CSV table of C-alpha atoms in Angstrom, one decimal:
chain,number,residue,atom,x,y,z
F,1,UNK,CA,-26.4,18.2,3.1
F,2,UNK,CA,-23.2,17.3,1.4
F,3,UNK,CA,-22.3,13.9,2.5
F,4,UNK,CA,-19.3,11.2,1.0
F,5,UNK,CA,-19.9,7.7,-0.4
F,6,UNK,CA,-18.2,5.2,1.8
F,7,UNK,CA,-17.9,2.0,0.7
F,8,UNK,CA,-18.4,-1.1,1.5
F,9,UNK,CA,-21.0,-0.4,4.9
F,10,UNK,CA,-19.6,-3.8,5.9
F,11,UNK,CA,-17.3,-6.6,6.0
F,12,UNK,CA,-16.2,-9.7,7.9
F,13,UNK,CA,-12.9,-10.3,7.7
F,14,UNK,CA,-10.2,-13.4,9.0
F,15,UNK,CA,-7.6,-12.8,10.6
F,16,UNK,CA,-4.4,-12.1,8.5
F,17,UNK,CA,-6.8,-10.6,5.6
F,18,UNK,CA,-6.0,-7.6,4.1
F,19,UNK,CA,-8.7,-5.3,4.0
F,20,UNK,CA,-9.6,-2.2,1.6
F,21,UNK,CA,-12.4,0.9,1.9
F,22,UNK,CA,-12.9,4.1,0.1
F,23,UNK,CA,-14.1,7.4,0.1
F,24,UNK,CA,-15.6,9.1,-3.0
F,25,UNK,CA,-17.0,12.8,-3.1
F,26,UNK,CA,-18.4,15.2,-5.9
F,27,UNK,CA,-16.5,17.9,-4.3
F,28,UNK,CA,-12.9,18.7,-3.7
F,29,UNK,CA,-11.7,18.4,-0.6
F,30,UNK,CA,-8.4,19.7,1.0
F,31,UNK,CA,-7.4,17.2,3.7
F,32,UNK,CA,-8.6,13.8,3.9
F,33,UNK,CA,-8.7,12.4,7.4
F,34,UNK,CA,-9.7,8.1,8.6
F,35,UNK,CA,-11.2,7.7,12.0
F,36,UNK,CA,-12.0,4.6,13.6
F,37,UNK,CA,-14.7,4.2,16.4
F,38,UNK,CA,-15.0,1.5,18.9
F,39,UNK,CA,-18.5,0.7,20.3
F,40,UNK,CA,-19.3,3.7,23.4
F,41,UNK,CA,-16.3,5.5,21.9
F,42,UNK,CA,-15.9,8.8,19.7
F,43,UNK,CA,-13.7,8.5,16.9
F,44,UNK,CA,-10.3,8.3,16.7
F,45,UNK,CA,-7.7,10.2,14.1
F,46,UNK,CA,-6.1,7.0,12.2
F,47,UNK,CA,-4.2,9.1,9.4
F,48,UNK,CA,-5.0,12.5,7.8
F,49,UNK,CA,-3.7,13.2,4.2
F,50,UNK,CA,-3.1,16.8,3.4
F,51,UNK,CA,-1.8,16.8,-0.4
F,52,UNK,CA,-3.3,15.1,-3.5
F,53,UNK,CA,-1.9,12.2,-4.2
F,54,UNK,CA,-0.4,11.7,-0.5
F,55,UNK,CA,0.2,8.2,0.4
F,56,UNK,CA,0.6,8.2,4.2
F,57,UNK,CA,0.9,4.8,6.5
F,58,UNK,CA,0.8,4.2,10.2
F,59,UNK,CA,1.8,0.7,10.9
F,60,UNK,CA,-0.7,-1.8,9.6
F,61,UNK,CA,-2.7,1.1,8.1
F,62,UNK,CA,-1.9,3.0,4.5
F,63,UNK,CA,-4.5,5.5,3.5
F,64,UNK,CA,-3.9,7.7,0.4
F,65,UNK,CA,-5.2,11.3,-0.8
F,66,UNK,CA,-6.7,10.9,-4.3
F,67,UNK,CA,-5.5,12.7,-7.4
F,68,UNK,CA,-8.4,14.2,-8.1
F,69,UNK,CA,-8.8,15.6,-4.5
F,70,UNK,CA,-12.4,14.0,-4.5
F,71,UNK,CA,-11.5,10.5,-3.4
F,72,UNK,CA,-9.0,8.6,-0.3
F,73,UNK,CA,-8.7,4.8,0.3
F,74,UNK,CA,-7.3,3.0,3.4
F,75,UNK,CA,-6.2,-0.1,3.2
F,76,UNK,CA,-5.5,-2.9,6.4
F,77,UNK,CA,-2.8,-5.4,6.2
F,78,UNK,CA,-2.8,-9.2,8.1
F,79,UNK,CA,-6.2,-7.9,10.2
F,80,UNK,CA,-6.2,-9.0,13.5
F,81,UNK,CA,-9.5,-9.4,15.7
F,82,UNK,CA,-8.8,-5.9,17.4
F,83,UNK,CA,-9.6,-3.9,13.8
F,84,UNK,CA,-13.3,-4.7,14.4
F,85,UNK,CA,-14.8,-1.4,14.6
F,86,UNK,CA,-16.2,1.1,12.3
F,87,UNK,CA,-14.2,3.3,10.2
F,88,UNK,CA,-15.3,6.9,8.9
F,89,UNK,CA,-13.4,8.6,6.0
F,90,UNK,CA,-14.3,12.5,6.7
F,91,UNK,CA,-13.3,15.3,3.9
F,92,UNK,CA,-12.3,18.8,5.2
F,93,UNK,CA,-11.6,22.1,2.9
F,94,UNK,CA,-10.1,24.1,5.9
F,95,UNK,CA,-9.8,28.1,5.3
F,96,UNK,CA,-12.8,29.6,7.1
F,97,UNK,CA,-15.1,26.7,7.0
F,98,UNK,CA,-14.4,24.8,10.2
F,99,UNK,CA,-16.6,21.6,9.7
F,100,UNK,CA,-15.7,17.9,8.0
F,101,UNK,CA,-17.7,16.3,6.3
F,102,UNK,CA,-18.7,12.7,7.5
F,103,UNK,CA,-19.0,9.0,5.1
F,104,UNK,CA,-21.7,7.0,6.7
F,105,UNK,CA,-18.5,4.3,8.0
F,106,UNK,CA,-17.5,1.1,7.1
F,107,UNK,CA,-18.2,-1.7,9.7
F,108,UNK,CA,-15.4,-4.6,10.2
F,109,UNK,CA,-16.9,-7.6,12.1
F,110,UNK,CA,-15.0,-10.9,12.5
F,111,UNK,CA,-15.9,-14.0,10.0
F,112,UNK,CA,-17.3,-16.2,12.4
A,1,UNK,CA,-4.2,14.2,29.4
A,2,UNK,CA,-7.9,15.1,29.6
A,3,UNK,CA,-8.4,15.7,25.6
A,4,UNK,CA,-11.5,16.5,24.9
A,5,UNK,CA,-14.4,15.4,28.3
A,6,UNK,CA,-18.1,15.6,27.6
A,7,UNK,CA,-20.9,14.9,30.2
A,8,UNK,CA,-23.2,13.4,30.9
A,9,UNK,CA,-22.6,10.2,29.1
A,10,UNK,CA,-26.2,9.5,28.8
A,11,UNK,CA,-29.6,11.1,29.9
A,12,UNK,CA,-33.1,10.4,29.1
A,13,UNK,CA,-35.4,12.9,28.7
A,14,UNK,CA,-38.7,13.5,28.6
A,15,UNK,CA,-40.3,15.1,25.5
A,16,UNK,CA,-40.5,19.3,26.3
A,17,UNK,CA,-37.7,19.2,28.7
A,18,UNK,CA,-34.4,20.8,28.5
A,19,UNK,CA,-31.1,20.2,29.2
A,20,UNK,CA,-27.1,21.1,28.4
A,21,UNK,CA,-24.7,19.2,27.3
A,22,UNK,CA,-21.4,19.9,28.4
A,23,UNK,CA,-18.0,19.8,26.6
A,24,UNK,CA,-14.4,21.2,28.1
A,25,UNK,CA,-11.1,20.7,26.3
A,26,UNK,CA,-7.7,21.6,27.6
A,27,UNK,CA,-5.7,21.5,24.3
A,28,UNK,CA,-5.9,25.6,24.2
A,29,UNK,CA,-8.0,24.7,20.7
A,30,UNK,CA,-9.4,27.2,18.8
A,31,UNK,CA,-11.7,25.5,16.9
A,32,UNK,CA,-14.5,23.6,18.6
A,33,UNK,CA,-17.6,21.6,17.2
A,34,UNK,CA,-20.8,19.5,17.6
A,35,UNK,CA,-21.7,16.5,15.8
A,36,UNK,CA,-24.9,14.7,16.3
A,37,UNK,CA,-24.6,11.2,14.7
A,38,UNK,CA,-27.8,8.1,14.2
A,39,UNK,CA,-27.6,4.6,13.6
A,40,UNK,CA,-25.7,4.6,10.1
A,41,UNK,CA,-25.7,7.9,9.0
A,42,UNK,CA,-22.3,8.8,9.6
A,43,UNK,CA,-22.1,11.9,11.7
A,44,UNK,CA,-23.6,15.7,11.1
A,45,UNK,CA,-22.5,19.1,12.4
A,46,UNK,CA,-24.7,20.4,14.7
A,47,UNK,CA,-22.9,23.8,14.9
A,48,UNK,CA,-19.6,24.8,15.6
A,49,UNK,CA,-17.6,27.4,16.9
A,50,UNK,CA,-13.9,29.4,15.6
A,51,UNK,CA,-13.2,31.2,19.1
A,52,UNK,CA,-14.6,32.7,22.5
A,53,UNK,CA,-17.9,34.6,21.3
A,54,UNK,CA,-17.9,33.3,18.0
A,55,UNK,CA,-20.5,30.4,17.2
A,56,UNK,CA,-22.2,29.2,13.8
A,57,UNK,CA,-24.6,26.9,12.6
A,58,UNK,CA,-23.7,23.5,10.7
A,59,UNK,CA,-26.2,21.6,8.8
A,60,UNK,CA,-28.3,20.5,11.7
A,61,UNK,CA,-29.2,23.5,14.0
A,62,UNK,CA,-32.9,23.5,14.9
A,63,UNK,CA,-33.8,22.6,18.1
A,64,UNK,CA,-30.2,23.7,19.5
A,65,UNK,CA,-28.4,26.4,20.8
A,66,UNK,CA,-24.4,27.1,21.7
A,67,UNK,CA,-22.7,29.5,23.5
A,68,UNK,CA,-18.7,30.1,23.2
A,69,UNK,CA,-17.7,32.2,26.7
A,70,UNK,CA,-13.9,30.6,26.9
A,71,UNK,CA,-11.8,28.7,24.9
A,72,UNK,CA,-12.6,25.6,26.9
A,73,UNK,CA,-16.0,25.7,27.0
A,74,UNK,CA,-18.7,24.7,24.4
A,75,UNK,CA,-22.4,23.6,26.0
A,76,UNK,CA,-25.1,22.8,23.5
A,77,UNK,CA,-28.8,23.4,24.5
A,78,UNK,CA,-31.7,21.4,24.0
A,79,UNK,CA,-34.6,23.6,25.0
A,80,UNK,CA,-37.5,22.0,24.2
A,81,UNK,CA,-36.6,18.1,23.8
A,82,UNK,CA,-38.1,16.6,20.9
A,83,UNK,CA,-38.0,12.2,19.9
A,84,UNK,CA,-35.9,13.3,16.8
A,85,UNK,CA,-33.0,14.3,19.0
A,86,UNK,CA,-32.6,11.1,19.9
A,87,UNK,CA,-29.5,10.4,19.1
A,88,UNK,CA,-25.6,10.1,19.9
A,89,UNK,CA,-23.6,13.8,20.5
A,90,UNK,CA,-20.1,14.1,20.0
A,91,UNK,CA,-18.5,17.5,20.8
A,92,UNK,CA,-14.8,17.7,18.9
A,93,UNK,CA,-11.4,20.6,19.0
A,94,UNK,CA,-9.2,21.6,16.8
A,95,UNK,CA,-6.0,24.0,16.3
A,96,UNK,CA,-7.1,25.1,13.1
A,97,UNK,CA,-10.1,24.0,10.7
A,98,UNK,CA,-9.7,21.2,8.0
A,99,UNK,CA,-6.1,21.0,8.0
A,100,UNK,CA,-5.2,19.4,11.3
A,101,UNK,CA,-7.1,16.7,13.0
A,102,UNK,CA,-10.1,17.1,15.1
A,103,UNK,CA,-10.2,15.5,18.7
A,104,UNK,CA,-13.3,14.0,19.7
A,105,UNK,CA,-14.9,13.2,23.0
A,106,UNK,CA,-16.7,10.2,23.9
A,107,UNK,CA,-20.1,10.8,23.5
A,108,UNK,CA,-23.3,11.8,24.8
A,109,UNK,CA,-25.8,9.5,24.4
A,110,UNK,CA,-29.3,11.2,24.6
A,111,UNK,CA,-32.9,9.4,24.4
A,112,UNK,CA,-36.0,11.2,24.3
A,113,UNK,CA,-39.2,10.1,25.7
């Protein structure tokens, strides 16, 4: 099955850091959505892009919907310990098909 | 403020056996999906489902079954447990596919024995 390169798997990162992953796909996708999951937890919706070339932020957190349509990165400013977590990029083309497709997440650990 | 609730949170089972996993949302969503997702690999669509009565298969079916009788409802069946479905289950809602978010619950964590 179709899946999205996610990149990097992992990181360690200092507090204040800024931190940067991304999302590339051979196919074009319609919405771009960033998830975050905390260890026993299901994801949760960080930012969803819905245009090409959409550069959306919530606090801390800036994510942007690629040209192209086949790409999104997110991008973390001055991390602080609570970021740990792993953080899935998922594509979407909407219409009839109701399924997103998954990147295999990027894990933040703290720099010990 | 319920979202999306999915039980149990984990089961053991023993290879052959059967069980349902059970997911209820009460954001009056449409769209309503399972994901099954293993250490690293990001998470696959088991099936999903568009509205009451109306079910379809994702990219990893075999071995499961859905039913859609209400909006709030979605159960997936394991019938005849296997060690490959050993794994972690998310069941997820949405208003509409692709272009609004999806909600997901927090998990079912399944191991087969």
């Amino acid at each position: 099955g179709q899946q999205l390169n996610q990149s990097p798997q992992s990181m360690f990162i200092q507090e204040g850091e800024d931190v940067s992953m991304n999302c590339t796909s051979s196919s074009i996708f319609n919405t771009w959505l960033w998830y975050k999951q905390d260890p026993g937890e299901g994801p949760v919706l960080l930012i969803a892009l819905y245009k090409a070339g959409e550069l959306t932020s919530n606090g801390r957190l800036t994510a942007q919907f690629g040209i192209t349509r086949k790409d999104s990165f997110l991008n973390i400013s001055a991390s602080i310990p609570s970021d740990v977590g792993i953080y899935f990029c998922a594509g979407g083309y909407g219409g009839s098909q109701g399924n997103l497709i998954f990147g295999k997440g990027t894990k933040l650990s703290v720099k010990p | 403020n319920a979202g999306v609730t999915q039980t149990p949170k984990f089961r053991i089972l023993k290879i052959g056996q059967s069980m349902t996993l059970q997911c209820t949302q009460d954001m009056n969503h449409n769209y309503m999906y399972w994901y099954r997702q293993d250490p690293g690999m990001g998470l696959k669509l088991i099936y999903y489902s568009v509205g009451a009565g109306i079910t379809d298969k994702g990219e990893v079916p075999n071995g499961y079954n859905v039913s859609r009788s209400t909006t709030e409802d979605f159960p997936l069946r394991l019938e005849l447990a296997a060690p490959s479905q050993t794994s972690v289950y998310f069941c997820a809602s949405s208003y509409s596919p692709g272009y609004t978010e999806a909600f997901f619950g927090q998990g079912t964590r399944l191991t087969v024995v």
